[in-house]
Coordinates of C-alpha atoms in Angstrom, one line a residue:
Chain A
M1233 CA 16.2 50.2 -184.0
K1234 CA 18.7 51.8 -181.6
A1235 CA 16.1 54.5 -181.0
V1236 CA 13.4 51.9 -180.3
E1237 CA 15.7 50.2 -177.8
R1238 CA 16.5 53.4 -176.0
Y1239 CA 12.8 54.3 -175.9
F1240 CA 11.9 51.0 -174.2
F1241 CA 15.1 50.2 -172.2
G1242 CA 15.9 53.7 -171.1
P1243 CA 15.8 54.7 -167.5
V1244 CA 12.7 55.5 -165.5
A1245 CA 12.3 56.5 -161.8
A1246 CA 11.9 53.3 -159.8
A1247 CA 8.9 54.8 -158.0
R1248 CA 6.8 55.0 -161.1
P1249 CA 6.4 51.2 -162.0
W1250 CA 6.2 50.4 -158.2
L1251 CA 3.4 52.9 -157.6
L1252 CA 1.5 52.0 -160.7
M1253 CA 1.4 48.4 -159.9
K1254 CA 0.7 48.8 -156.2
L1255 CA -2.2 51.4 -156.7
F1256 CA -3.7 49.5 -159.6
L1257 CA -3.8 46.2 -157.8
L1258 CA -5.2 47.8 -154.6
L1259 CA -7.9 49.6 -156.6
L1260 CA -8.6 46.4 -158.6
A1261 CA -9.1 44.4 -155.3
F1262 CA -11.8 46.8 -154.1
D1263 CA -13.3 47.2 -157.6
C1264 CA -13.8 43.5 -157.7
W1265 CA -15.4 43.2 -154.3
V1266 CA -17.4 46.4 -154.2
D1267 CA -18.3 47.2 -157.8
L1268 CA -18.3 44.0 -159.7
T1269 CA -19.8 41.3 -157.4
P1270 CA -23.2 43.1 -157.1
H1271 CA -23.7 42.1 -160.9
G1272 CA -23.0 38.4 -160.3
G1273 CA -26.7 37.6 -160.2
R1274 CA -27.3 38.1 -163.9
Y1275 CA -25.1 35.2 -164.9
G1276 CA -26.8 32.0 -166.1
V1277 CA -30.3 33.3 -165.9
G1278 CA -32.5 31.3 -168.2
D1279 CA -29.4 29.2 -168.9
F1280 CA -28.6 31.7 -171.6
N1281 CA -25.0 32.9 -172.2
V1282 CA -22.8 34.1 -175.0
A1283 CA -19.0 34.3 -174.4
H1284 CA -16.8 36.9 -176.0
F1285 CA -15.2 34.1 -178.0
T1286 CA -17.0 31.1 -179.7
W1287 CA -14.3 28.6 -178.7
L1288 CA -14.9 29.7 -175.1
D1289 CA -18.6 29.1 -175.4
A1290 CA -17.8 25.6 -176.6
L1291 CA -15.3 24.8 -173.9
A1292 CA -16.4 26.7 -170.8
P1293 CA -19.4 25.8 -168.5
T1294 CA -22.4 28.3 -168.7
P1295 CA -21.4 30.8 -166.1
T1296 CA -23.4 31.1 -162.8
P1297 CA -23.5 33.6 -160.0
A1298 CA -21.3 31.3 -157.9
I1299 CA -18.8 31.0 -160.7
Y1300 CA -18.6 34.8 -161.4
V1301 CA -18.6 35.9 -157.8
G1302 CA -16.2 33.2 -156.8
L1303 CA -13.6 34.2 -159.7
I1304 CA -14.0 37.9 -158.8
C1305 CA -13.4 37.4 -155.1
F1306 CA -10.4 35.2 -156.0
A1307 CA -9.1 38.0 -158.3
G1308 CA -9.6 40.6 -155.6
L1309 CA -7.8 38.6 -153.0
L1310 CA -4.8 37.9 -155.2
A1311 CA -4.6 41.5 -156.3
F1312 CA -4.6 42.6 -152.7
V1313 CA -1.9 40.2 -151.7
N1314 CA 0.4 41.4 -154.5
A1315 CA -0.5 45.0 -153.7
V1316 CA 0.3 44.9 -150.0
G1317 CA 2.3 41.7 -149.5
G1318 CA 4.9 40.4 -151.8
V1319 CA 4.8 40.6 -155.6
N1320 CA 5.2 37.2 -157.4
R1321 CA 5.2 36.9 -161.2
A1322 CA 3.4 33.4 -161.1
A1323 CA 0.6 35.0 -158.9
L1324 CA 0.3 37.9 -161.2
G1325 CA -0.1 35.6 -164.2
V1326 CA -2.8 33.7 -162.4
L1327 CA -4.5 37.0 -161.5
A1328 CA -4.3 38.1 -165.1
A1329 CA -5.8 34.8 -166.4
V1330 CA -8.6 34.6 -163.8
Y1331 CA -9.6 38.2 -164.2
T1332 CA -9.6 38.0 -168.0
Y1333 CA -11.7 34.8 -167.8
A1334 CA -14.2 36.5 -165.5
W1335 CA -15.2 38.9 -168.2
T1336 CA -14.5 37.0 -171.4
M1337 CA -16.8 34.1 -170.3
S1338 CA -19.9 36.3 -171.0
M1339 CA -20.7 39.3 -173.1
L1340 CA -22.8 40.4 -170.0
D1341 CA -19.5 42.1 -169.2
S1342 CA -18.6 44.2 -172.3
Y1343 CA -16.8 47.0 -170.5
Q1344 CA -13.9 47.9 -172.6
H1345 CA -11.8 48.9 -169.6
H1346 CA -11.8 45.4 -168.3
Y1347 CA -10.0 44.5 -171.6
L1348 CA -7.6 47.2 -170.8
L1349 CA -7.1 46.0 -167.2
S1350 CA -6.4 42.5 -168.6
I1351 CA -3.5 44.0 -170.8
V1352 CA -2.1 45.8 -167.8
L1353 CA -2.3 42.8 -165.6
L1354 CA -0.5 40.8 -168.2
V1355 CA 2.3 43.3 -168.6
F1356 CA 2.6 43.6 -164.8
V1357 CA 4.1 40.1 -164.9
F1358 CA 7.1 41.5 -166.6
Y1359 CA 7.7 44.5 -164.4
P1360 CA 11.0 44.7 -162.6
A1361 CA 10.9 43.3 -159.1
V1362 CA 11.1 46.7 -157.4
T1363 CA 10.5 46.5 -153.6
A1364 CA 9.3 49.3 -151.2
R1365 CA 12.9 49.3 -149.7
I1366 CA 14.4 50.1 -153.0
V1367 CA 11.8 53.0 -153.6
A1368 CA 12.3 54.2 -150.0
G1369 CA 16.1 54.3 -150.6
A1370 CA 16.9 51.9 -147.7
D1371 CA 20.6 51.3 -147.2
D1372 CA 20.2 47.5 -147.2
A1373 CA 18.5 47.6 -150.6
S1374 CA 20.9 49.9 -152.4
A1375 CA 23.0 47.0 -153.5
R1376 CA 20.0 46.0 -155.6
A1377 CA 19.1 49.5 -156.9
L1378 CA 20.7 51.1 -159.9
P1379 CA 22.3 54.5 -159.3
G1380 CA 19.9 57.5 -158.8
G1381 CA 16.8 55.3 -158.0
R1382 CA 16.3 54.8 -161.7
L1383 CA 16.0 51.5 -163.6
S1384 CA 15.2 50.0 -167.0
A1385 CA 11.6 48.9 -167.2
W1386 CA 10.5 48.0 -170.7
A1387 CA 7.1 46.6 -169.5
Y1388 CA 6.3 49.9 -167.8
H1389 CA 7.1 51.8 -171.0
A1390 CA 5.0 49.3 -172.9
T1391 CA 2.1 50.0 -170.6
A1392 CA 2.5 53.8 -171.4
V1393 CA 2.3 53.0 -175.1
S1394 CA -0.8 50.9 -174.5
F1395 CA -2.5 53.7 -172.9
G1396 CA -1.5 56.0 -175.7
I1397 CA -3.0 53.6 -178.3
V1398 CA -6.2 53.5 -176.2
Y1399 CA -6.5 57.3 -176.3
C1400 CA -5.7 57.4 -180.1
Y1401 CA -8.4 55.0 -180.9
T1402 CA -10.8 56.7 -178.5
A1403 CA -10.2 60.1 -180.4
L1404 CA -10.7 58.2 -183.7
S1405 CA -14.1 56.9 -182.6
K1406 CA -15.2 60.3 -181.8
S1407 CA -14.2 61.8 -185.0
E1408 CA -17.5 60.6 -186.5
P1409 CA -20.0 63.3 -187.6
Q1410 CA -22.4 62.8 -184.7
W1411 CA -19.7 63.4 -182.1
R1412 CA -18.3 66.4 -184.0
D1413 CA -21.7 68.0 -184.2
G1414 CA -22.2 67.3 -180.4
S1415 CA -25.4 65.2 -180.8
A1416 CA -23.7 62.1 -179.3
L1417 CA -22.6 64.1 -176.2
Q1418 CA -26.0 65.6 -175.9
R1419 CA -27.5 62.2 -175.7
I1420 CA -24.9 60.7 -173.4
A1421 CA -25.1 63.4 -170.7
P1422 CA -27.8 65.9 -171.1
E1423 CA -28.1 66.5 -167.4
G1424 CA -24.4 66.6 -166.6
M1425 CA -23.8 69.1 -169.4
A1426 CA -26.7 71.3 -168.4
P1427 CA -24.8 73.7 -166.1
F1428 CA -22.2 74.3 -168.9
Y1429 CA -25.0 74.8 -171.4
E1430 CA -26.7 77.3 -169.0
Y1431 CA -23.4 79.3 -168.7
F1432 CA -22.3 79.3 -172.3
V1433 CA -25.6 79.4 -174.1
G1434 CA -27.8 81.1 -171.4
S1435 CA -25.3 83.6 -169.9
L1436 CA -22.7 84.2 -172.8
G1437 CA -25.2 83.9 -175.5
W1438 CA -23.4 81.2 -177.6
E1439 CA -25.5 79.5 -180.2
H1440 CA -27.0 76.1 -179.3
D1441 CA -25.2 74.3 -182.2
T1442 CA -21.9 76.1 -181.6
F1443 CA -21.8 75.0 -177.9
W1444 CA -22.5 71.3 -178.6
S1445 CA -20.1 71.2 -181.6
L1446 CA -17.3 72.8 -179.6
A1447 CA -18.0 70.5 -176.6
G1448 CA -17.8 67.4 -179.0
V1449 CA -14.7 68.6 -180.9
S1450 CA -12.9 69.6 -177.7
V1451 CA -13.2 65.9 -176.4
I1452 CA -11.3 64.8 -179.5
G1453 CA -8.6 67.4 -179.0
V1454 CA -8.2 66.5 -175.3
Q1455 CA -7.8 62.8 -176.2
I1456 CA -5.1 63.5 -178.8
V1457 CA -3.2 65.6 -176.3
I1458 CA -3.5 62.7 -173.7
A1459 CA -2.3 60.1 -176.3
A1460 CA 0.7 62.3 -177.2
A1461 CA 1.6 62.6 -173.4
Y1462 CA 1.5 58.8 -173.0
F1463 CA 3.7 58.1 -176.0
S1464 CA 6.1 60.7 -174.6
A1465 CA 6.0 59.3 -171.0
P1466 CA 8.8 56.9 -171.4
L1467 CA 11.2 59.8 -172.1
L1468 CA 10.0 61.8 -169.1
D1469 CA 12.9 60.9 -166.7
R1470 CA 15.6 61.6 -169.3
G1471 CA 16.0 65.3 -168.9
L1472 CA 14.2 66.4 -172.1
G1473 CA 12.5 69.7 -171.5
W1474 CA 9.7 69.4 -174.1
V1475 CA 8.6 66.0 -172.7
K1476 CA 7.8 67.5 -169.4
W1477 CA 5.5 70.0 -171.0
V1478 CA 3.7 67.5 -173.2
C1479 CA 3.3 65.2 -170.2
L1480 CA 2.0 68.0 -167.9
A1481 CA -0.6 69.0 -170.6
G1482 CA -1.6 65.3 -170.9
Y1483 CA -1.8 65.1 -167.1
F1484 CA -4.2 68.0 -166.9
G1485 CA -6.1 66.9 -169.9
A1486 CA -6.5 63.3 -168.6
T1487 CA -7.4 64.3 -165.0
S1488 CA -10.0 66.9 -166.1
F1489 CA -11.4 64.5 -168.7
H1490 CA -11.9 61.7 -166.3
I1491 CA -13.1 63.9 -163.5
G1492 CA -15.5 65.3 -166.0
A1493 CA -16.7 61.7 -166.9
E1494 CA -17.4 61.1 -163.2
H1495 CA -19.3 64.4 -163.0
L1496 CA -21.5 63.5 -166.0
G1497 CA -22.3 60.2 -164.3
L1498 CA -21.3 57.8 -167.2
E1499 CA -21.7 54.2 -166.3
I1500 CA -18.2 53.1 -166.6
G1501 CA -17.6 51.4 -163.2
W1502 CA -14.3 52.6 -161.7
F1503 CA -12.5 53.3 -164.9
S1504 CA -12.0 57.0 -164.2
Y1505 CA -10.1 56.2 -161.0
Y1506 CA -7.7 53.9 -162.8
M1507 CA -7.0 56.4 -165.5
I1508 CA -6.5 59.3 -162.9
I1509 CA -4.0 57.1 -161.1
A1510 CA -2.3 56.2 -164.4
A1511 CA -2.1 59.9 -165.4
A1512 CA -0.5 60.8 -162.2
V1513 CA 2.2 58.0 -162.2
F1514 CA 3.0 58.2 -165.9
L1515 CA 2.7 62.0 -166.5
L1516 CA 3.7 63.9 -163.5
P1517 CA 7.3 65.0 -163.1
G1518 CA 9.7 62.5 -161.5
G1519 CA 10.3 64.7 -158.5
I1520 CA 6.7 64.6 -157.5
V1521 CA 6.3 60.9 -158.3
G1522 CA 9.5 60.1 -156.5
A1523 CA 8.5 62.0 -153.3
V1524 CA 5.0 60.3 -153.2
G1525 CA 6.7 57.0 -153.9
R1526 CA 9.1 57.4 -151.0
F1527 CA 6.3 58.6 -148.7
A1528 CA 4.2 55.6 -149.5
A1529 CA 7.2 53.1 -149.5
K1530 CA 8.7 53.9 -146.1
P1531 CA 6.1 52.3 -143.9
L1532 CA 5.9 49.3 -146.4
A1533 CA 9.8 49.1 -146.4
A1534 CA 9.8 48.9 -142.6
A1535 CA 7.2 46.1 -142.8
E1536 CA 9.2 44.3 -145.5
A1537 CA 12.4 44.5 -143.4
M1538 CA 10.5 43.1 -140.3
L1539 CA 8.8 40.4 -142.2
S1540 CA 11.8 39.3 -144.0
E1541 CA 13.6 38.4 -140.7
G1542 CA 10.9 35.8 -139.7
A1543 CA 11.9 32.1 -140.0
S1544 CA 10.7 30.5 -143.2
Q1545 CA 9.2 27.5 -141.1
S1546 CA 6.9 30.0 -139.1
A1547 CA 5.8 31.5 -142.3
L1548 CA 4.6 28.1 -143.5
V1549 CA 2.6 27.6 -140.3
A1550 CA 1.1 31.1 -140.6
A1551 CA 0.3 30.5 -144.3
V1552 CA -1.9 27.6 -143.3
A1553 CA -3.6 29.9 -140.8
A1554 CA -3.9 32.5 -143.5
A1555 CA -5.6 30.1 -145.9
G1556 CA -8.0 29.2 -143.3
I1557 CA -8.8 32.8 -142.4
T1558 CA -9.2 33.7 -146.2
G1559 CA -11.8 30.8 -146.5
L1560 CA -13.6 32.0 -143.4
A1561 CA -13.7 35.5 -144.7
G1562 CA -15.2 34.2 -147.9
Y1563 CA -17.8 32.2 -145.9
A1564 CA -18.8 35.3 -143.9
V1565 CA -19.4 37.3 -147.0
D1566 CA -22.5 35.2 -147.7
M1567 CA -22.6 35.4 -151.4
P1568 CA -22.7 32.4 -153.8
G1569 CA -19.2 31.4 -154.7
A1570 CA -17.4 33.7 -152.3
A1571 CA -16.3 30.9 -150.0
V1572 CA -14.9 28.7 -152.8
G1573 CA -13.1 31.7 -154.5
S1574 CA -11.6 32.6 -151.2
I1575 CA -10.5 29.2 -150.4
A1576 CA -8.9 28.9 -153.8
A1577 CA -7.0 32.1 -153.1
G1578 CA -5.9 30.9 -149.8
V1579 CA -4.6 27.7 -151.4
V1580 CA -2.7 29.7 -154.2
V1581 CA -1.1 31.8 -151.5
L1582 CA -0.1 28.7 -149.4
T1583 CA 1.3 27.0 -152.6
L1584 CA 3.3 30.1 -153.2
V1585 CA 4.7 30.2 -149.7
V1586 CA 5.7 26.5 -149.9
A1587 CA 7.3 27.1 -153.3
I1588 CA 9.3 30.2 -152.0
H1589 CA 10.3 28.2 -148.9
F1590 CA 11.7 25.3 -150.9
A1591 CA 13.2 27.4 -153.7
K1592 CA 15.2 29.4 -151.1
D1593 CA 15.2 32.5 -153.2
E1594 CA 17.1 35.0 -151.2
H1595 CA 15.1 37.8 -152.7
Q1596 CA 11.6 36.5 -151.9
R1597 CA 10.5 35.9 -148.4
P1598 CA 7.3 34.0 -147.6
M1599 CA 6.0 36.0 -144.7
P1600 CA 4.9 39.0 -146.7
F1601 CA 2.6 36.8 -148.8
T1602 CA 1.2 35.3 -145.6
V1603 CA 0.5 38.6 -143.9
G1604 CA -0.8 40.0 -147.2
A1605 CA -3.3 37.1 -147.4
I1606 CA -4.6 37.8 -143.9
L1607 CA -4.9 41.5 -144.6
A1608 CA -6.7 40.7 -147.9
A1609 CA -9.2 38.6 -146.1
L1610 CA -9.9 41.2 -143.6
C1611 CA -10.2 43.9 -146.2
M1612 CA -12.5 41.8 -148.3
W1613 CA -14.7 41.2 -145.3
V1614 CA -14.7 44.9 -144.5
A1615 CA -15.4 45.8 -148.2
F1616 CA -18.6 43.8 -148.1
T1617 CA -19.8 44.6 -144.7
G1618 CA -19.0 48.3 -145.1
T1619 CA -20.6 48.8 -148.4
E1620 CA -23.8 48.0 -150.1
A1621 CA -22.4 45.3 -152.3
R1622 CA -24.3 42.5 -150.8
Y1623 CA -27.6 44.5 -150.7
D1624 CA -27.1 45.4 -154.3
Y1625 CA -26.5 41.8 -155.2
Y1626 CA -29.5 40.4 -153.6
R1627 CA -31.9 43.2 -154.6
F1628 CA -30.8 42.8 -158.3
V1629 CA -31.4 39.0 -158.0
G1630 CA -34.8 39.7 -156.4
G1631 CA -35.7 42.1 -159.1
D1632 CA -34.8 39.8 -161.8
H1633 CA -36.9 36.8 -160.4
R1634 CA -39.7 39.1 -159.8
R1635 CA -39.8 40.3 -163.4
R1636 CA -39.8 36.7 -164.5
G1637 CA -42.5 35.6 -162.2
E1638 CA -40.3 33.4 -160.0
H1639 CA -41.8 34.7 -156.8
Q1640 CA -40.3 32.2 -154.3
Q1641 CA -36.8 32.8 -155.5
A1642 CA -37.5 36.6 -155.5
L1643 CA -38.8 36.4 -151.9
D1644 CA -35.6 34.5 -150.8
A1645 CA -33.4 37.2 -152.5
Y1646 CA -35.4 40.1 -151.0
I1647 CA -35.1 38.5 -147.6
K1648 CA -31.3 38.5 -148.0
A1649 CA -31.3 42.0 -149.4
N1650 CA -33.2 43.4 -146.4
D1651 CA -30.8 41.5 -144.1
Y1652 CA -28.0 43.7 -145.7
A1653 CA -30.0 46.9 -146.5
P1654 CA -28.6 50.2 -145.5
E1655 CA -30.4 52.5 -143.1
D1656 CA -31.8 54.7 -145.8
N1657 CA -32.8 52.1 -148.4
N1658 CA -34.5 48.7 -148.3
R1659 CA -36.7 46.3 -150.2
H1660 CA -39.3 45.8 -147.5
E1661 CA -42.2 46.5 -149.8
K1662 CA -40.9 44.1 -152.5
E1663 CA -40.5 41.4 -149.9
D1664 CA -44.0 41.8 -148.7
E1665 CA -45.3 42.0 -152.2
M1666 CA -43.8 38.6 -152.8
R1667 CA -45.2 37.2 -149.5
S1668 CA -48.5 38.5 -150.4
I1669 CA -48.5 36.7 -153.8
L1670 CA -47.3 33.5 -152.2
G1671 CA -50.0 33.7 -149.4
L1672 CA -47.5 34.1 -146.6
P1673 CA -47.7 36.5 -143.6
L1674 CA -46.4 39.9 -144.2
R1675 CA -43.2 40.9 -142.4
W1676 CA -42.9 44.6 -142.8
S1677 CA -46.3 46.1 -143.5
G1678 CA -47.9 48.1 -140.6
R1679 CA -44.5 48.6 -138.9
Chain B
M78 CA 34.6 31.1 -151.6
A79 CA 33.6 33.6 -154.2
R80 CA 30.7 35.8 -153.2
R81 CA 27.7 35.6 -155.4
E82 CA 26.9 38.8 -157.2
I83 CA 23.6 40.4 -156.1
P84 CA 21.4 40.8 -159.2
K85 CA 20.4 44.4 -160.0
V86 CA 16.7 45.1 -160.2
G87 CA 15.8 46.8 -163.5
G88 CA 18.9 46.1 -165.5
E89 CA 18.6 46.2 -169.2
P90 CA 18.1 42.8 -170.8
N91 CA 21.1 41.6 -172.8
G92 CA 21.9 39.3 -175.7
E93 CA 19.2 36.8 -176.7
R94 CA 16.9 37.9 -174.0
R95 CA 17.0 41.5 -175.4
T96 CA 15.8 40.2 -178.8
L97 CA 13.1 38.2 -177.1
V98 CA 11.9 41.2 -175.2
L99 CA 11.8 43.3 -178.3
A100 CA 9.8 40.7 -180.1
F101 CA 7.4 40.4 -177.3
I102 CA 6.9 44.2 -177.1
A103 CA 6.4 44.2 -180.9
L104 CA 3.7 41.5 -180.6
I105 CA 1.7 42.9 -177.7
L106 CA 1.7 46.5 -179.0
G107 CA 1.3 45.4 -182.6
L108 CA -1.8 43.4 -181.6
Q109 CA -3.2 46.3 -179.7
V110 CA -3.0 48.4 -182.8
L111 CA -4.4 45.7 -185.1
I112 CA -7.2 44.3 -183.1
P113 CA -9.4 47.5 -183.2
Q114 CA -9.0 47.5 -187.0
R115 CA -11.4 44.6 -187.1
Y116 CA -14.1 47.2 -186.4
Y117 CA -13.0 49.7 -189.0
L118 CA -12.3 47.1 -191.7
G119 CA -15.3 44.9 -190.8
D120 CA -18.9 45.0 -191.8
D121 CA -20.6 45.0 -188.4
P122 CA -20.9 48.6 -187.1
Y123 CA -22.6 47.5 -183.9
D124 CA -19.8 45.2 -182.6
E125 CA -17.5 47.8 -181.0
R126 CA -15.7 45.4 -178.7
F127 CA -11.9 45.7 -178.4
S128 CA -12.0 48.9 -180.5
W129 CA -11.8 51.5 -177.7
R130 CA -15.0 53.1 -178.9
M131 CA -16.4 53.8 -175.5
F132 CA -19.5 56.2 -175.8
S133 CA -19.1 56.3 -179.6
A134 CA -22.0 57.7 -181.6
V135 CA -23.0 54.1 -182.4
R136 CA -23.1 53.1 -178.8
V137 CA -25.7 55.7 -178.1
H138 CA -28.2 54.6 -180.7
R139 CA -31.5 54.0 -179.2
C140 CA -33.3 50.9 -180.4
R141 CA -36.8 49.4 -179.8
L142 CA -36.7 45.7 -179.8
Q143 CA -39.6 43.6 -181.1
P144 CA -39.0 39.8 -180.7
T145 CA -41.5 37.5 -182.2
E146 CA -42.0 33.8 -182.9
T147 CA -44.3 31.8 -185.3
D148 CA -45.6 28.4 -184.5
A149 CA -46.2 25.5 -187.0
D150 CA -49.7 26.8 -187.7
G151 CA -48.4 30.2 -188.8
N152 CA -49.5 32.1 -185.5
E153 CA -47.2 34.8 -184.6
R154 CA -46.8 36.1 -181.1
V155 CA -44.6 38.6 -179.4
I156 CA -41.9 37.1 -177.1
D157 CA -41.9 38.6 -173.6
V158 CA -38.2 38.7 -173.7
N159 CA -37.7 40.1 -170.1
R160 CA -39.3 36.9 -168.8
E161 CA -36.9 34.7 -170.9
V162 CA -33.4 36.1 -170.3
H163 CA -31.8 38.6 -168.0
R164 CA -32.5 42.3 -168.7
A165 CA -28.9 42.8 -169.4
W166 CA -29.2 40.4 -172.5
V167 CA -32.2 42.5 -173.6
S168 CA -29.9 45.6 -173.7
T169 CA -27.4 43.6 -175.7
L170 CA -30.1 42.5 -178.2
Q171 CA -31.1 46.1 -178.6
R172 CA -27.4 46.9 -179.5
N173 CA -27.6 44.5 -182.4
R174 CA -24.8 42.1 -181.2
K175 CA -24.8 39.5 -183.8
S176 CA -23.7 36.5 -181.8
V177 CA -26.2 37.2 -179.1
S178 CA -29.0 37.7 -181.6
E179 CA -28.1 34.4 -183.2
K180 CA -28.0 32.5 -179.9
F181 CA -31.3 34.0 -178.7
L182 CA -33.0 33.0 -182.0
A183 CA -31.6 29.4 -181.6
S184 CA -32.7 29.3 -178.1
R185 CA -36.3 30.2 -179.2
C186 CA -36.2 27.5 -182.0
A187 CA -35.2 24.9 -179.5
G188 CA -38.8 25.3 -177.9
A189 CA -41.5 22.9 -179.0
G190 CA -43.6 23.8 -182.0
I191 CA -41.7 26.9 -183.0
A192 CA -41.4 27.3 -186.8
S193 CA -39.4 30.6 -186.9
A194 CA -38.1 33.2 -184.6
R195 CA -37.5 36.9 -185.5
L196 CA -35.8 40.0 -183.8
E197 CA -36.6 43.5 -185.2
N198 CA -34.7 46.5 -183.9
R199 CA -35.8 49.9 -184.9
C200 CA -33.0 52.3 -184.1
V201 CA -32.5 56.0 -183.9
T202 CA -29.2 57.8 -184.2
P203 CA -28.1 60.4 -181.7
N204 CA -29.4 63.3 -183.8
G205 CA -32.9 61.6 -184.1
T206 CA -32.6 60.1 -187.5
P207 CA -34.4 56.8 -187.7
L208 CA -32.5 53.9 -189.4
D209 CA -34.1 51.2 -191.5
P210 CA -35.3 48.3 -189.3
I211 CA -32.6 45.7 -188.5
I212 CA -34.2 42.2 -188.8
W213 CA -32.8 38.8 -187.9
E214 CA -34.8 35.8 -188.6
M215 CA -34.2 32.1 -188.0
T216 CA -36.1 29.2 -189.8
C217 CA -36.2 26.6 -187.1
A218 CA -36.3 23.6 -189.3
S219 CA -33.2 24.4 -191.2
G220 CA -31.5 26.6 -188.6
E221 CA -30.9 29.1 -191.3
I222 CA -30.6 32.7 -190.3
T223 CA -31.4 35.6 -192.4
E224 CA -28.9 38.3 -191.4
P225 CA -29.6 42.1 -191.9
E226 CA -27.3 44.2 -194.0
I227 CA -26.7 46.9 -191.5
S228 CA -26.3 50.3 -192.8
L229 CA -26.1 53.3 -190.5
E230 CA -27.4 55.5 -193.3
R231 CA -31.2 55.5 -193.8
D232 CA -32.3 54.5 -197.3
E233 CA -34.0 57.4 -199.0
P234 CA -37.2 56.5 -200.7

């Protein structure tokens, strides 16, 4: 039992949990806005839905595009506020619940990494309240930090073990015959593997079967190494030489594996980026992670110090304005549900600021949350206007209505898609096809 | 006046809280170890959710879906499934997801004059081995569903 306690309560560099939480939340915010919202149009089509759990099917309303996009915009905003503004356990709990509901409400989202992110978000609630000033080593924060910039963070170590469990099971799933003989890999990524096949089989003269079998088995080996590294990661900052080498092997294994997954073009959303961040934070030596943490924390520490000086009353007034700006940004996004989700996020931040104001907690200041909310609104707006998220959303919706013979709805969606189309891609032909079917004047033909 | 001690960030939990934390760690990590076992101990090889089986050999089975329904006069017709539900659900049906198949059949039976509805999936493993057809069938009057016994090994004649 003592060994278990030492494992979970032993020290870790303060920069690690701080960096992991900040980077994951920041990535999650943009993941929500840019990668998830475009798929919102598939919810509720034909009034058909199956939730991940039967009881949820019985209790919850049939999801619609507005419900999904609203929840995802809300989750993105709340993640950003906690990444860039202040961190609050209640807000993290709400984020974990809303994000989890967003994928559990329908089997349309069966990405297993969303389940992993739900676990991580839940455990974030229990992370120590490390501030940028502590990570940056600011003098005024030293009274709150433990000696040597290290701390006890059982939830952080539990996250490492969670990742280890994931890689163990992933290795187990690939121990089946059709992974070991390489036929599964051959089917998953024939084009991505082609250059390697050319080199090993074409140039070096390997047998076809030998190449695919080795490729399949090597994936299992890499995942076992990565799992071992994550299980060792809680011991990394405790001066044990062998742990450093296991973790380094795991780091290079994880990074190459997930870069490889991106190269192979697997449809796994932004999963690789989360795992590359996790590998760096958990598995690189403390000196490197500490230096990166200090570098990233210094400007945030300066902002934290500046924002902490502001009067609480002015933060309340600013929070009302921030809630308004958040709602406006949601409205400007022009996607169903975005405005409601954004207003709800603004209300949550306002409630939080009011609660902090009246609780008079000397270690939480309301202004960072307020400023975080304003920045979140601006970044969400930039995320939607600077990417093809809205174009993708509306063209997917148009395509679905077109397939099902709903021409007027398809036309409405294609008009929107063309409003947000990038320079090198559009749905002009599809819009005119719908106009032609509906007997309306063509808009684009002949231009 | 005595000065209030500033609480340290990241101190070890003590006393009763320490016990609670250890219990919580055991619970969340224990669940993460146990939940994937539902796949390995269960009888549904196609439901890989919560089991960390990303890109498993089962996930890359390719299946051809043939949905049909029969009216009260015994006339069978093929359901144009792409017009009835979103294409993403069609992919889920092709992956033999039990609850989705059942719900889809129930939704067909809710239509007027339908006596039975049927889903047939013909799947091929990654190395090209065809599996026995996987067939789900609902009798609308009783709501009874005939579920397939799914085996990933093809029955030899």
